[in-house]
PDB file of C-alpha atoms in Angstrom:
ATOM      1  CA  MET A 249       0.000   0.000   0.000  1.00 64.00           C
ATOM      2  CA  ALA A 250       1.689   3.128  -1.166  1.00 61.00           C
ATOM      3  CA  LEU A 251      -0.062   6.034   0.480  1.00 73.00           C
ATOM      4  CA  ASP A 252       0.416   9.645  -0.522  1.00 83.00           C
ATOM      5  CA  ASP A 253       1.846  12.320   1.770  1.00 86.00           C
ATOM      6  CA  THR A 254      -1.614  13.719   2.528  1.00 91.00           C
ATOM      7  CA  THR A 255      -2.728  10.348   3.879  1.00 92.00           C
ATOM      8  CA  GLU A 256       0.443  10.091   5.957  1.00 91.00           C
ATOM      9  CA  GLU A 257      -0.308  13.555   7.367  1.00 94.00           C
ATOM     10  CA  LEU A 258      -3.910  12.562   8.132  1.00 94.00           C
ATOM     11  CA  ALA A 259      -2.564   9.567  10.060  1.00 94.00           C
ATOM     12  CA  ARG A 260      -0.262  11.765  12.148  1.00 94.00           C
ATOM     13  CA  ASP A 261      -3.156  14.148  12.889  1.00 95.00           C
ATOM     14  CA  ALA A 262      -5.482  11.254  13.740  1.00 95.00           C
ATOM     15  CA  ALA A 263      -2.850   9.821  16.081  1.00 95.00           C
ATOM     16  CA  GLN A 264      -2.903  13.160  17.903  1.00 94.00           C
ATOM     17  CA  GLY A 265      -6.659  12.798  18.467  1.00 93.00           C
ATOM     18  CA  ASP A 266      -8.136  14.680  15.488  1.00 94.00           C
ATOM     19  CA  HIS A 267     -11.426  12.828  14.861  1.00 95.00           C
ATOM     20  CA  ARG A 268     -12.092  14.472  11.481  1.00 96.00           C
ATOM     21  CA  SER A 269      -8.674  13.371  10.259  1.00 95.00           C
ATOM     22  CA  LEU A 270      -9.403   9.856  11.456  1.00 96.00           C
ATOM     23  CA  GLY A 271     -12.682   9.737   9.535  1.00 96.00           C
ATOM     24  CA  GLU A 272     -11.031  10.993   6.366  1.00 96.00           C
ATOM     25  CA  LEU A 273      -8.102   8.608   6.857  1.00 96.00           C
ATOM     26  CA  LEU A 274     -10.409   5.589   7.150  1.00 97.00           C
ATOM     27  CA  ARG A 275     -12.318   6.662   4.039  1.00 97.00           C
ATOM     28  CA  ARG A 276      -9.089   7.015   2.043  1.00 96.00           C
ATOM     29  CA  ILE A 277      -7.452   3.755   3.087  1.00 96.00           C
ATOM     30  CA  GLU A 278     -10.495   1.474   2.800  1.00 96.00           C
ATOM     31  CA  PRO A 279     -10.044   0.522  -0.899  1.00 95.00           C
ATOM     32  CA  ASP A 280      -6.337  -0.262  -0.399  1.00 93.00           C
ATOM     33  CA  VAL A 281      -7.039  -2.239   2.762  1.00 95.00           C
ATOM     34  CA  LEU A 282      -9.704  -4.283   0.960  1.00 94.00           C
ATOM     35  CA  ARG A 283      -7.311  -5.053  -1.916  1.00 90.00           C
ATOM     36  CA  HIS A 284      -4.633  -6.089   0.558  1.00 87.00           C
ATOM     37  CA  CYS A 285      -7.058  -8.326   2.489  1.00 90.00           C
ATOM     38  CA  ALA A 286      -8.081  -9.971  -0.787  1.00 87.00           C
ATOM     39  CA  LYS A 287      -4.448 -11.058  -1.224  1.00 81.00           C
ATOM     40  CA  PHE A 288      -4.851 -13.147   1.919  1.00 80.00           C
ATOM     41  CA  LEU A 289      -8.451 -14.315   1.652  1.00 83.00           C
ATOM     42  CA  PRO A 290      -9.872 -15.762  -1.584  1.00 76.00           C
ATOM     43  CA  TYR A 291     -13.551 -15.059  -0.866  1.00 84.00           C
ATOM     44  CA  HIS A 292     -14.691 -11.473  -1.292  1.00 90.00           C
ATOM     45  CA  GLN A 293     -16.945 -11.572   1.782  1.00 90.00           C
ATOM     46  CA  ASP A 294     -14.050 -12.799   3.916  1.00 89.00           C
ATOM     47  CA  ALA A 295     -11.805 -10.040   2.583  1.00 91.00           C
ATOM     48  CA  GLU A 296     -14.527  -7.486   3.353  1.00 94.00           C
ATOM     49  CA  GLU A 297     -14.806  -8.830   6.912  1.00 93.00           C
ATOM     50  CA  ALA A 298     -11.034  -8.559   7.373  1.00 93.00           C
ATOM     51  CA  CYS A 299     -11.109  -5.058   5.874  1.00 96.00           C
ATOM     52  CA  GLN A 300     -13.749  -3.923   8.373  1.00 96.00           C
ATOM     53  CA  ASP A 301     -11.747  -5.484  11.221  1.00 95.00           C
ATOM     54  CA  THR A 302      -8.665  -3.635   9.992  1.00 96.00           C
ATOM     55  CA  LEU A 303     -10.445  -0.285   9.819  1.00 97.00           C
ATOM     56  CA  LEU A 304     -11.816  -0.841  13.314  1.00 96.00           C
ATOM     57  CA  ALA A 305      -8.323  -1.763  14.575  1.00 95.00           C
ATOM     58  CA  VAL A 306      -6.893   1.389  12.979  1.00 96.00           C
ATOM     59  CA  ALA A 307      -9.594   3.534  14.588  1.00 96.00           C
ATOM     60  CA  ARG A 308      -9.041   1.940  18.003  1.00 95.00           C
ATOM     61  CA  ASN A 309      -5.247   1.933  17.890  1.00 94.00           C
ATOM     62  CA  ILE A 310      -4.318   5.036  15.892  1.00 95.00           C
ATOM     63  CA  GLY A 311      -3.116   6.656  19.111  1.00 92.00           C
ATOM     64  CA  ARG A 312      -0.390   3.995  19.260  1.00 89.00           C
ATOM     65  CA  PHE A 313       0.960   5.062  15.874  1.00 88.00           C
ATOM     66  CA  GLU A 314       4.072   6.962  16.882  1.00 82.00           C
ATOM     67  CA  GLY A 315       5.118   8.199  13.461  1.00 78.00           C
ATOM     68  CA  ARG A 316       8.643   6.749  13.692  1.00 74.00           C
ATOM     69  CA  ALA A 317       7.970   4.820  10.477  1.00 73.00           C
ATOM     70  CA  ARG A 318       5.533   5.594   7.712  1.00 80.00           C
ATOM     71  CA  PHE A 319       1.857   5.011   8.422  1.00 89.00           C
ATOM     72  CA  SER A 320       1.686   2.735   5.371  1.00 84.00           C
ATOM     73  CA  THR A 321       4.164   0.378   7.072  1.00 78.00           C
ATOM     74  CA  TRP A 322       2.108   0.342  10.266  1.00 85.00           C
ATOM     75  CA  LEU A 323      -1.067  -0.190   8.228  1.00 89.00           C
ATOM     76  CA  HIS A 324       0.468  -3.176   6.401  1.00 84.00           C
ATOM     77  CA  ILE A 325       1.144  -4.879   9.704  1.00 81.00           C
ATOM     78  CA  VAL A 326      -2.332  -4.167  11.087  1.00 88.00           C
ATOM     79  CA  THR A 327      -3.941  -5.382   7.853  1.00 89.00           C
ATOM     80  CA  ALA A 328      -1.883  -8.587   7.736  1.00 83.00           C
ATOM     81  CA  ASN A 329      -2.672  -9.347  11.367  1.00 83.00           C
ATOM     82  CA  CYS A 330      -6.405  -8.724  10.894  1.00 89.00           C
ATOM     83  CA  ALA A 331      -6.528 -10.853   7.734  1.00 86.00           C
ATOM     84  CA  ARG A 332      -4.761 -13.711   9.499  1.00 83.00           C
ATOM     85  CA  THR A 333      -7.081 -13.372  12.494  1.00 86.00           C
ATOM     86  CA  THR A 334     -10.109 -13.463  10.192  1.00 87.00           C
ATOM     87  CA  TYR A 335      -8.684 -16.564   8.527  1.00 83.00           C
ATOM     88  CA  ARG A 336      -8.177 -18.285  11.889  1.00 80.00           C
ATOM     89  CA  THR A 337     -11.754 -17.415  12.894  1.00 84.00           C
ATOM     90  CA  LEU A 338     -13.123 -18.797   9.633  1.00 80.00           C
ATOM     91  CA  LYS A 339     -11.039 -21.930  10.017  1.00 78.00           C
ATOM     92  CA  ARG A 340     -12.320 -22.424  13.576  1.00 79.00           C
ATOM     93  CA  ARG A 341     -15.923 -21.904  12.425  1.00 78.00           C
ATOM     94  CA  ALA A 342     -15.430 -24.456   9.643  1.00 74.00           C
ATOM     95  CA  ALA A 343     -14.057 -26.970  12.140  1.00 73.00           C
ATOM     96  CA  GLU A 344     -17.015 -26.366  14.466  1.00 76.00           C
ATOM     97  CA  GLN A 345     -19.406 -26.721  11.542  1.00 69.00           C
ATOM     98  CA  ALA A 346     -17.746 -29.982  10.512  1.00 68.00           C
ATOM     99  CA  SER A 347     -17.976 -31.320  14.064  1.00 65.00           C
ATOM    100  CA  GLU A 348     -21.708 -30.588  14.065  1.00 63.00           C
ATOM    101  CA  ASP A 349     -22.098 -32.504  10.781  1.00 55.00           C
ATOM    102  CA  LEU A 350     -23.731 -29.545   9.081  1.00 50.00           C
ATOM    103  CA  PRO A 351     -23.462 -29.334   5.317  1.00 51.00           C
ATOM    104  CA  ASP A 352     -20.649 -27.071   4.154  1.00 50.00           C
ATOM    105  CA  LEU A 353     -22.238 -24.141   2.333  1.00 46.00           C
ATOM    106  CA  ARG A 354     -18.974 -22.969   0.810  1.00 48.00           C
ATOM    107  CA  ALA A 355     -17.221 -24.522  -2.093  1.00 45.00           C
ATOM    108  CA  ASP A 356     -13.845 -26.062  -1.345  1.00 48.00           C
ATOM    109  CA  PRO A 357     -11.375 -23.328  -2.358  1.00 44.00           C
ATOM    110  CA  GLY A 358      -8.858 -25.975  -3.395  1.00 40.00           C
ATOM    111  CA  ARG A 359     -11.330 -27.176  -6.013  1.00 41.00           C
ATOM    112  CA  VAL A 360     -12.590 -23.769  -7.041  1.00 39.00           C
ATOM    113  CA  SER A 361      -9.183 -22.332  -7.789  1.00 42.00           C
ATOM    114  CA  VAL A 362      -5.628 -23.523  -7.488  1.00 46.00           C
ATOM    115  CA  ILE A 363      -4.630 -19.987  -6.503  1.00 48.00           C
ATOM    116  CA  ALA A 364      -7.278 -19.812  -3.780  1.00 52.00           C
ATOM    117  CA  GLY A 365      -6.226 -23.199  -2.416  1.00 56.00           C
ATOM    118  CA  TYR A 366      -2.588 -22.133  -2.433  1.00 63.00           C
ATOM    119  CA  ARG A 367      -3.464 -18.936  -0.533  1.00 65.00           C
ATOM    120  CA  LEU A 368      -5.197 -20.947   2.156  1.00 67.00           C
ATOM    121  CA  ASP A 369      -2.259 -23.341   2.403  1.00 74.00           C
ATOM    122  CA  LEU A 370       0.081 -20.365   2.658  1.00 75.00           C
ATOM    123  CA  LEU A 371      -2.035 -18.954   5.491  1.00 74.00           C
ATOM    124  CA  ASP A 372      -1.853 -22.344   7.235  1.00 78.00           C
ATOM    125  CA  ALA A 373       1.920 -22.323   6.824  1.00 82.00           C
ATOM    126  CA  MET A 374       2.143 -18.763   8.153  1.00 80.00           C
ATOM    127  CA  GLU A 375      -0.044 -19.744  11.108  1.00 77.00           C
ATOM    128  CA  ALA A 376       2.275 -22.679  11.894  1.00 84.00           C
ATOM    129  CA  LEU A 377       5.309 -20.414  11.602  1.00 84.00           C
ATOM    130  CA  GLU A 378       3.712 -17.829  13.888  1.00 80.00           C
ATOM    131  CA  ALA A 379       2.894 -20.478  16.489  1.00 79.00           C
ATOM    132  CA  ASP A 380       6.366 -22.035  16.326  1.00 87.00           C
ATOM    133  CA  LYS A 381       8.634 -19.047  15.655  1.00 89.00           C
ATOM    134  CA  PRO A 382       6.814 -15.700  15.956  1.00 83.00           C
ATOM    135  CA  ASP A 383       9.974 -13.614  15.470  1.00 87.00           C
ATOM    136  CA  LEU A 384      10.526 -15.262  12.086  1.00 90.00           C
ATOM    137  CA  ALA A 385       6.876 -14.818  11.115  1.00 85.00           C
ATOM    138  CA  GLN A 386       6.967 -11.114  11.852  1.00 83.00           C
ATOM    139  CA  ALA A 387      10.055 -10.611   9.688  1.00 89.00           C
ATOM    140  CA  LEU A 388       8.541 -12.621   6.822  1.00 88.00           C
ATOM    141  CA  VAL A 389       5.271 -10.681   6.888  1.00 81.00           C
ATOM    142  CA  LEU A 390       7.111  -7.370   6.766  1.00 81.00           C
ATOM    143  CA  ARG A 391       9.351  -8.443   3.877  1.00 86.00           C
ATOM    144  CA  ASP A 392       7.226 -10.664   1.662  1.00 82.00           C
ATOM    145  CA  ILE A 393       3.691  -9.483   2.370  1.00 74.00           C
ATOM    146  CA  CYS A 394       4.201  -5.837   3.280  1.00 73.00           C
ATOM    147  CA  GLN A 395       7.034  -5.666   0.750  1.00 75.00           C
ATOM    148  CA  LEU A 396       9.372  -3.613   2.916  1.00 82.00           C
ATOM    149  CA  ASP A 397      13.027  -3.690   2.005  1.00 89.00           C
ATOM    150  CA  TYR A 398      15.474  -5.421   4.347  1.00 94.00           C
ATOM    151  CA  ASN A 399      16.609  -2.178   5.967  1.00 92.00           C
ATOM    152  CA  GLN A 400      13.013  -1.218   6.747  1.00 86.00           C
ATOM    153  CA  VAL A 401      12.342  -4.665   8.229  1.00 88.00           C
ATOM    154  CA  ALA A 402      15.402  -4.349  10.465  1.00 91.00           C
ATOM    155  CA  GLU A 403      14.334  -0.850  11.500  1.00 86.00           C
ATOM    156  CA  GLN A 404      10.741  -1.906  12.247  1.00 80.00           C
ATOM    157  CA  LEU A 405      11.899  -4.853  14.352  1.00 84.00           C
ATOM    158  CA  GLY A 406      14.760  -2.981  16.006  1.00 87.00           C
ATOM    159  CA  ILE A 407      17.328  -5.595  14.996  1.00 93.00           C
ATOM    160  CA  PRO A 408      20.555  -5.537  12.960  1.00 96.00           C
ATOM    161  CA  LEU A 409      20.238  -5.876   9.179  1.00 96.00           C
ATOM    162  CA  GLY A 410      22.014  -9.251   9.162  1.00 96.00           C
ATOM    163  CA  THR A 411      19.615 -10.616  11.778  1.00 96.00           C
ATOM    164  CA  ALA A 412      16.639  -9.431   9.727  1.00 96.00           C
ATOM    165  CA  LYS A 413      17.988 -11.155   6.606  1.00 96.00           C
ATOM    166  CA  SER A 414      18.660 -14.337   8.563  1.00 97.00           C
ATOM    167  CA  ARG A 415      15.160 -14.400  10.060  1.00 95.00           C
ATOM    168  CA  ILE A 416      13.570 -13.865   6.655  1.00 95.00           C
ATOM    169  CA  HIS A 417      15.683 -16.643   5.133  1.00 96.00           C
ATOM    170  CA  GLN A 418      14.831 -19.055   7.967  1.00 96.00           C
ATOM    171  CA  ALA A 419      11.134 -18.164   7.740  1.00 93.00           C
ATOM    172  CA  ARG A 420      11.071 -18.776   3.985  1.00 93.00           C
ATOM    173  CA  LYS A 421      12.720 -22.174   4.446  1.00 94.00           C
ATOM    174  CA  TYR A 422      10.186 -23.065   7.141  1.00 93.00           C
ATOM    175  CA  VAL A 423       7.219 -22.086   4.960  1.00 89.00           C
ATOM    176  CA  GLN A 424       8.723 -23.803   1.915  1.00 88.00           C
ATOM    177  CA  GLY A 425       9.083 -26.972   3.956  1.00 89.00           C
ATOM    178  CA  ILE A 426       5.400 -26.923   4.856  1.00 85.00           C
ATOM    179  CA  LEU A 427       4.267 -26.019   1.348  1.00 83.00           C
ATOM    180  CA  GLY A 428       6.682 -28.538  -0.145  1.00 79.00           C
ATOM    181  CA  ASP A 429       4.891 -31.275   1.774  1.00 66.00           C
ATOM    182  CA  ALA A 430       1.585 -30.151   0.234  1.00 58.00           C
ATOM    183  CA  TYR A 431       2.727 -29.277  -3.301  1.00 60.00           C
ATOM    184  CA  GLY A 432       5.939 -31.199  -3.828  1.00 56.00           C
ATOM    185  CA  PRO A 433       9.351 -29.540  -4.075  1.00 55.00           C
ATOM    186  CA  LEU A 434       9.172 -25.782  -4.613  1.00 52.00           C
ATOM    187  CA  ALA A 435      11.663 -24.197  -6.966  1.00 48.00           C
TER     188      ALA A 435
END
């Protein structure tokens, strides 16, 4: 999400408690947040749910935005976390539905689209990484999902550049191992 300078300024004003700036900020970022959520979640309704959760999280937590990094960086992290949380909730609901022997009203995303199935498997792999090695997961999200450069990742995490690169490399190997089991060797 590349946000213009006006949006960055709105975020700084909103963080200082300006409610009008917050309203305008939320209006401006909504389309980008929805597009970003759709990268995580293959169903439009699920992406919309994650988008609304993200906007709510921004509104609730904007006071925590300190302005040390760009707002777009902070927003990427909030969006990724909300999308993953939405995914976990949907996964839990599906498991509960399956345990109640109710018919599944959704099509299997693995059958509907190879891309959609791969996205869900990637989310499962990210969830496993987060549970097992959260420091690696955070670095991977910043680099490969938020598309920050290595220096920005190191700065965001408050670690040396070499450590950031190492964590990203280890995280990629971890995820590739999980996806390799599902899809065969990854190039």
